[in-house]
Amino acid sequence: MTRVAPPCVFVLFGANGDLTQRLVFPALYNLATQGLLPEAFGVLAVTRSPYALETMRAHLREGLEKFVAAPLDESIAAHMLARVRIAVADAVHPDSFAELRERLADLDKSVGAGGNRIFYLAIPPSGFAPTVRALGAAGLTQERDGAFARVIVEKPFGADLASAMKLNANLREVLEEDQIFRIDHYLGKETVQNILMLRFANGLFEPIWKREHIDHVQITVSETVTIGRRGAFYDATGALRDMVPNHLFQLLSLVAMEPPARLDARSVRSEKARALDAIRIMTPQEALANSVRGQYVAGSIDGQKTAGYSDEADVAATSTTETFVALRLSIDNWRWAGVPFYLRTGKALARRYTEVAIKFREAPISMFRGMDLDGMHSNYLVLQIAPEEGVTLQFNAKTPGPSLSIQPVAMRFRYADFFDAKPATGYETLLYDCMIGDGMLYQRADGVEAGWRAVEPFLDAWRAAGDQKLALYRAGSTGPTEADALLARDGRRWRQAS
Ligand code: BG6
């Protein structure tokens, strides 16, 4: 990130909401502190019912105080807040977009944005299509005289393949694909972006990045958080929809993709979509055999008593929604044939960590027959995404001393040791990229649809099996034992987090 973004007005739908306060506005502020926001910049805070300008500014300021991970630079904060204006618009009343158009024109003129605008939809998904339609009808999405009009769409993008396709079609009635920026905050994480650098900026890894050398891949997103106040949303969604076609598949596709011809939005997103497209579409029997869905029961996390999922607020006592999912996927292409990708994610687990562990094949013959090899472990390359950010290579070394024995050791690279990370919400790069028109870290329609296509067989098979395939696990555990059995069946096991 080096150049200042071009002038624009940032139109923030759902400005009174949590996402705006927690992530979006603090990210804009952080961009300003890094000198990346243009002087000609304004924020139009849009709500469905009227807000006083001062109330809105106070709401946004509170967000800066709470969610900017560094002492506030008062002059930048004041300058950012001074650039905020308000407007009321509700897609249920498309007429209200005429007022929005006027407010936008006023703000554009006063800051000198030259007609450039970004619409950020921090609103519930049911509002995505109607809002874009109303923007289109008000003439606000047309790109005239070289000015851009872009729309950032939050997740969840659809609830299954059909609804994602419908949403894509609805958006495309009004917008060109390159005007649509579908956000997945995993792509804002430095360590996720680093997978591309690790693979393609080094000559070391790519030659062994294939079935001949890799035994299998494990992707784990383990969370300690419970459902808390998100019961209504979560109970209708479940762990698979909430995490897999989006976040886990971002990780999977970056690990599995072929080298792109160029490091640009088109090439990278094409290769990612192709990798997802190669995931084997399972029959209902295969889907049941290659998945585990779990739900937490009461337990304790970090010494704190934790209620079971079915006792959470806004969750039916008889709910069969999964809070944990483990999948065994096959990628049917020449690079990955025969290399399983094991994915797991869940809430209320013992530890919070996110990692991709690539397990390499054993040495083809052992020279160490008859020696003390109890300590011998497999080689793992582990990409650590959270909470530790880094890369670890695990291999075997000789234990010092006259007797020949072996012990696993690790070479660790930690981001924090090398780089001075700026305080960030994880949204900065994404917002900045939208401002400069770079969609590489956003999801393209084909990628989203390929993701849903790959998980759909699981959703269908679970539904057809009456959702009874639910494995219970204790809050604070590592998940249901059935998830261990999924790997044990193949003679493998989950890597223990280090
Ligand atoms: C969100 C999900 O998209 O991602 C949450 O809706 C989940 O359920 C969160 O907790 C995880 O994000 P992160 O960045 O904490 O791994």
Coordinates of C-alpha atoms and ligand atoms in Angstrom, one line a residue, residues 154-155 184-186 189 221-223 225-227 230 233-234 237 242-243 246-247 345 347 352 354 385-386, ligand 1:
E154 CA -21.2 -8.2 3.1
K155 CA -21.6 -11.9 3.9
D184 CA -14.8 -12.1 3.0
H185 CA -12.9 -10.8 5.9
Y186 CA -10.5 -13.8 5.8
K189 CA -5.9 -11.2 7.0
V221 CA -10.7 -23.0 12.5
S222 CA -11.2 -23.7 16.2
E223 CA -13.1 -21.1 18.2
V225 CA -16.7 -18.4 21.5
T226 CA -20.2 -19.7 21.9
I227 CA -23.2 -18.4 20.1
R230 CA -26.3 -14.5 17.7
F233 CA -28.9 -15.9 13.0
Y234 CA -26.9 -18.9 13.9
T237 CA -27.3 -20.9 9.5
D242 CA -21.3 -19.8 8.4
M243 CA -17.7 -20.8 7.9
N246 CA -16.5 -18.7 2.6
H247 CA -13.7 -18.6 5.1
T345 CA -14.5 -25.7 12.5
K347 CA -17.7 -23.1 18.4
R352 CA -8.9 -20.6 19.6
T354 CA -6.8 -21.1 12.9
I385 CA -3.4 -17.7 10.8
A386 CA -4.6 -17.0 14.4
Ligands
BG6_1 C1 -17.7 -14.8 10.9 C2 -18.7 -15.8 11.4 O1 -17.9 -14.6 9.5 O2 -16.4 -15.2 11.1 C3 -18.4 -16.0 12.9 O3 -20.0 -15.4 11.1 C4 -17.0 -16.4 13.2 O4 -19.3 -17.1 13.4 C5 -16.1 -15.4 12.5 O5 -16.8 -16.4 14.6 C6 -14.6 -15.9 12.6 O6 -13.7 -14.9 12.2 P1 -12.3 -14.8 12.8 O7 -11.6 -13.7 12.0 O8 -12.4 -14.5 14.2 O9 -11.6 -16.1 12.5

